[in-house]
mmCIF file of N, CA and C in Angstrom:
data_model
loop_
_atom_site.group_PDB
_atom_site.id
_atom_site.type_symbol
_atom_site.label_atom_id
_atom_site.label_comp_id
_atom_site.label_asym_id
_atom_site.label_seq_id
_atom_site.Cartn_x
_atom_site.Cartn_y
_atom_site.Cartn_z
ATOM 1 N N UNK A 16 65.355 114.431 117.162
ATOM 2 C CA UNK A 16 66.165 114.609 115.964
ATOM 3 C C UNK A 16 65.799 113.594 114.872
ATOM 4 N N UNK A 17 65.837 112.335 114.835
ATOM 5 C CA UNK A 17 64.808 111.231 114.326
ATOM 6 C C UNK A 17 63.880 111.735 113.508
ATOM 7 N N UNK A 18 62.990 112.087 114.082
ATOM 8 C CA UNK A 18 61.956 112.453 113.922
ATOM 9 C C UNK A 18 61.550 113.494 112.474
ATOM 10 N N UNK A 19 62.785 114.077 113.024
ATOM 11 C CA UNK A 19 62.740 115.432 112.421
ATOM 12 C C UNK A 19 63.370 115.398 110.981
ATOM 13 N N UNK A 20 64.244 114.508 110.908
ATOM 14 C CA UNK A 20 64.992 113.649 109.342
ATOM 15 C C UNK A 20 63.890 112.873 108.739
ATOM 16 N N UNK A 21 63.152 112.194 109.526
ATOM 17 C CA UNK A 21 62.036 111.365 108.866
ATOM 18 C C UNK A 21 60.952 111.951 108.714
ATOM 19 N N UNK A 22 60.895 113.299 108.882
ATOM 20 C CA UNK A 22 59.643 114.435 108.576
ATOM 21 C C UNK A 22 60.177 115.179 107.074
ATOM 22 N N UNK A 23 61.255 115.420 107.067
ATOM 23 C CA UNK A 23 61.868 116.008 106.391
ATOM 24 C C UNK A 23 62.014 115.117 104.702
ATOM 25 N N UNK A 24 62.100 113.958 105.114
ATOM 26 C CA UNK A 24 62.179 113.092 104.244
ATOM 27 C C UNK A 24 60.548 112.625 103.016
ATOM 28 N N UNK A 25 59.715 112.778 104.292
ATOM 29 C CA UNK A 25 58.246 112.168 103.929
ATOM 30 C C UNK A 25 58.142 113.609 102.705
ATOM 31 N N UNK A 26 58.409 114.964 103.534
ATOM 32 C CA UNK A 26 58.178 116.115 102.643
ATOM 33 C C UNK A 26 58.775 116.095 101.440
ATOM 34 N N UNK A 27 60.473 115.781 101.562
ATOM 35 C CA UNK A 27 60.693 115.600 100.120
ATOM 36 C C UNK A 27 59.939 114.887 99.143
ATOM 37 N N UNK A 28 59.711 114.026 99.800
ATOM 38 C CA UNK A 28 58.928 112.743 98.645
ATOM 39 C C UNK A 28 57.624 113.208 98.095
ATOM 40 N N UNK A 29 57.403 114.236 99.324
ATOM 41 C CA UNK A 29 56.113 114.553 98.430
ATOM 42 C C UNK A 29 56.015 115.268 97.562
ATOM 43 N N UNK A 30 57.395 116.433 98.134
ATOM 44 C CA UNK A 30 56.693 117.612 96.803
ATOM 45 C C UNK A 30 57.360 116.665 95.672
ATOM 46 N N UNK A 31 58.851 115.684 95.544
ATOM 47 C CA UNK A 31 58.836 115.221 94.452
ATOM 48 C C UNK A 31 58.096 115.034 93.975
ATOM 49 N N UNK A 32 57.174 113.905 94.136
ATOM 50 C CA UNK A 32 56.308 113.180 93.699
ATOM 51 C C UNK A 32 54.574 114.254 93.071
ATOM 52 N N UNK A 33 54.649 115.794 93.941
ATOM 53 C CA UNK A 33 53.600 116.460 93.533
ATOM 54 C C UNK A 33 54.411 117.196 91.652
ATOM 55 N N UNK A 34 55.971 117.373 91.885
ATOM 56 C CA UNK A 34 56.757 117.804 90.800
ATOM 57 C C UNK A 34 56.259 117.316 89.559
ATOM 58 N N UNK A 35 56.815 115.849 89.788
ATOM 59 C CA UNK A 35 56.434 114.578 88.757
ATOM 60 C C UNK A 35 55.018 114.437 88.303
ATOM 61 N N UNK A 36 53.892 114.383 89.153
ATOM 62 C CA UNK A 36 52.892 114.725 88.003
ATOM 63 C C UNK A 36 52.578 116.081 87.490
ATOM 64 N N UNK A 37 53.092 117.083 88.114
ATOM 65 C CA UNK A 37 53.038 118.657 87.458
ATOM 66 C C UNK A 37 53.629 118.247 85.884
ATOM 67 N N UNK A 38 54.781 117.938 85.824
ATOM 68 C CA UNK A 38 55.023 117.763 85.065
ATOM 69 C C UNK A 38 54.719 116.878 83.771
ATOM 70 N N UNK A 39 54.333 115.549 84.276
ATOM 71 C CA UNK A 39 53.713 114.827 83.176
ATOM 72 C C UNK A 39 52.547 115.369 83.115
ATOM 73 N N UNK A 40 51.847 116.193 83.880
ATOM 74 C CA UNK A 40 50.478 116.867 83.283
ATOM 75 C C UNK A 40 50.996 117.638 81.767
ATOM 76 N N UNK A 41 51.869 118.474 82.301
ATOM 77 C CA UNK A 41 52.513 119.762 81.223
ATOM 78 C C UNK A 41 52.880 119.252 79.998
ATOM 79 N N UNK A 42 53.612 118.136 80.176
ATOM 80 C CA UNK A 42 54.272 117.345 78.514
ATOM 81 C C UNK A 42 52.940 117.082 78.318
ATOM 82 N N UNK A 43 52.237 116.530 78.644
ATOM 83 C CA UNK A 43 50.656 116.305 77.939
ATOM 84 C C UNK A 43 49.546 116.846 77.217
ATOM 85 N N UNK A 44 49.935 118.292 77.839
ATOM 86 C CA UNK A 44 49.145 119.306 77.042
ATOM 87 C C UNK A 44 50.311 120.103 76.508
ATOM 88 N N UNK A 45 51.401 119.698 76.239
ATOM 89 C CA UNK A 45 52.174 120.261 75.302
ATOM 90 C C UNK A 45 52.394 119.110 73.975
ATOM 91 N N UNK A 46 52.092 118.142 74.126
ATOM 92 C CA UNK A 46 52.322 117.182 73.117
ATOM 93 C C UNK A 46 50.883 117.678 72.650
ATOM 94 N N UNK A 47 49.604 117.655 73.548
ATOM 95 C CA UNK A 47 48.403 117.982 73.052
ATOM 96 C C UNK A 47 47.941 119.239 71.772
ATOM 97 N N UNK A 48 49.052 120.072 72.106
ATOM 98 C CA UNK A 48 49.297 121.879 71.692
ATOM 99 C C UNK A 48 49.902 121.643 70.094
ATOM 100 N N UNK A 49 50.622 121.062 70.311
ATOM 101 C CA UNK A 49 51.709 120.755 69.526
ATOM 102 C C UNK A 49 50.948 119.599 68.025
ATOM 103 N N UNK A 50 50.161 118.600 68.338
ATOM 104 C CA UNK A 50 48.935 118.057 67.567
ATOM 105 C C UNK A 50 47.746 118.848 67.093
ATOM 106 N N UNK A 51 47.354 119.452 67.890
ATOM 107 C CA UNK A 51 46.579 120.165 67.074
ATOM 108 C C UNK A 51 46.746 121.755 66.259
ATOM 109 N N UNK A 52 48.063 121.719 67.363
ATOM 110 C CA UNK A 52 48.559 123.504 65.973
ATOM 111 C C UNK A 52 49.026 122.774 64.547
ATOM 112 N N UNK A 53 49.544 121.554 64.550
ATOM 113 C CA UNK A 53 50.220 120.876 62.998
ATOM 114 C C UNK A 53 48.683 120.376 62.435
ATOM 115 N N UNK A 54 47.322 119.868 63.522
ATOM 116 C CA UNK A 54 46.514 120.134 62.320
ATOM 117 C C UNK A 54 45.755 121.171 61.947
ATOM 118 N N UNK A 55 45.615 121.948 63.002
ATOM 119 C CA UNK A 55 44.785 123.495 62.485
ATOM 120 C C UNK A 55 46.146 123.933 60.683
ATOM 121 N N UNK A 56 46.951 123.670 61.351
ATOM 122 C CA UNK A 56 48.156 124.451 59.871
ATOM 123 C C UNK A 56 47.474 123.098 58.437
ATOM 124 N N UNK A 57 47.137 122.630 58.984
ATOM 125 C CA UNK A 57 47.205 121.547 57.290
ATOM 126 C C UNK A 57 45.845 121.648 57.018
ATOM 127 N N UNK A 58 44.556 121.962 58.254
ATOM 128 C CA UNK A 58 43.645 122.738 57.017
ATOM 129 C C UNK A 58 43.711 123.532 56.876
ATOM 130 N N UNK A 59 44.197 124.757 57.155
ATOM 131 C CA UNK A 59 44.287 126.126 56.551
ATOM 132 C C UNK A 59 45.180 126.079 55.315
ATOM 133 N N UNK A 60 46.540 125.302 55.096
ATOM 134 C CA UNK A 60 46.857 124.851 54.113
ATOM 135 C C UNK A 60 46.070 124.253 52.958
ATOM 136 N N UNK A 61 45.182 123.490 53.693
ATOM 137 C CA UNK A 61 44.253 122.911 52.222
ATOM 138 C C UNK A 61 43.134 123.409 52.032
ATOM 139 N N UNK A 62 42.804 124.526 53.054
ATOM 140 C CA UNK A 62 41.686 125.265 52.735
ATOM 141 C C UNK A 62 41.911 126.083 51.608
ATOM 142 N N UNK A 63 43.539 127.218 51.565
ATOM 143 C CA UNK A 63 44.094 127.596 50.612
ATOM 144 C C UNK A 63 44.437 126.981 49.671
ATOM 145 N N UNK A 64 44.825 125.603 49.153
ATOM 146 C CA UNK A 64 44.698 125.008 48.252
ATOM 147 C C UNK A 64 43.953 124.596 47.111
ATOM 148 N N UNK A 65 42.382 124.773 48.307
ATOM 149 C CA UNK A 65 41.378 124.325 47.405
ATOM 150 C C UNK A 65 40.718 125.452 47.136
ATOM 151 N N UNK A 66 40.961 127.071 47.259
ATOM 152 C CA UNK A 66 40.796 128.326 46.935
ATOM 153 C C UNK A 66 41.536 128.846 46.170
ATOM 154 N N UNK A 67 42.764 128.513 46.053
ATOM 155 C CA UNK A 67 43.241 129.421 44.922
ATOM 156 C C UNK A 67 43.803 128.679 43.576
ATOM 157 N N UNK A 68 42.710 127.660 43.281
ATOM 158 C CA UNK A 68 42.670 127.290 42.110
ATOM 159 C C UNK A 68 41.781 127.830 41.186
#
């Protein structure tokens, strides 16, 4: 029975711990997503800027 709580335990920790970097992977390439769609938008903004003058 021991055994079987302290098996149980090691597993939690792991998938936590596999959770936790799933996740800080994901905010990373969502902060990543998120930087380069605001600069793709500001040259297409100033691409149009400097065209329809």
């Amino acid at each position: 029975m021991p055994a079987a709580v302290i098996l149980l335990l090691v597993v939690t920790v792991f998938l936590l711990s596999i959770t936790a970097a799933y996740e800080s992977k994901y905010q990373t390439y969502d902060s990543l997503e998120i930087f380069y769609s605001g600069a793709a938008i500001e040259k297409i903004e100033l691409f149009n800027r400097q065209n329809t003058r």
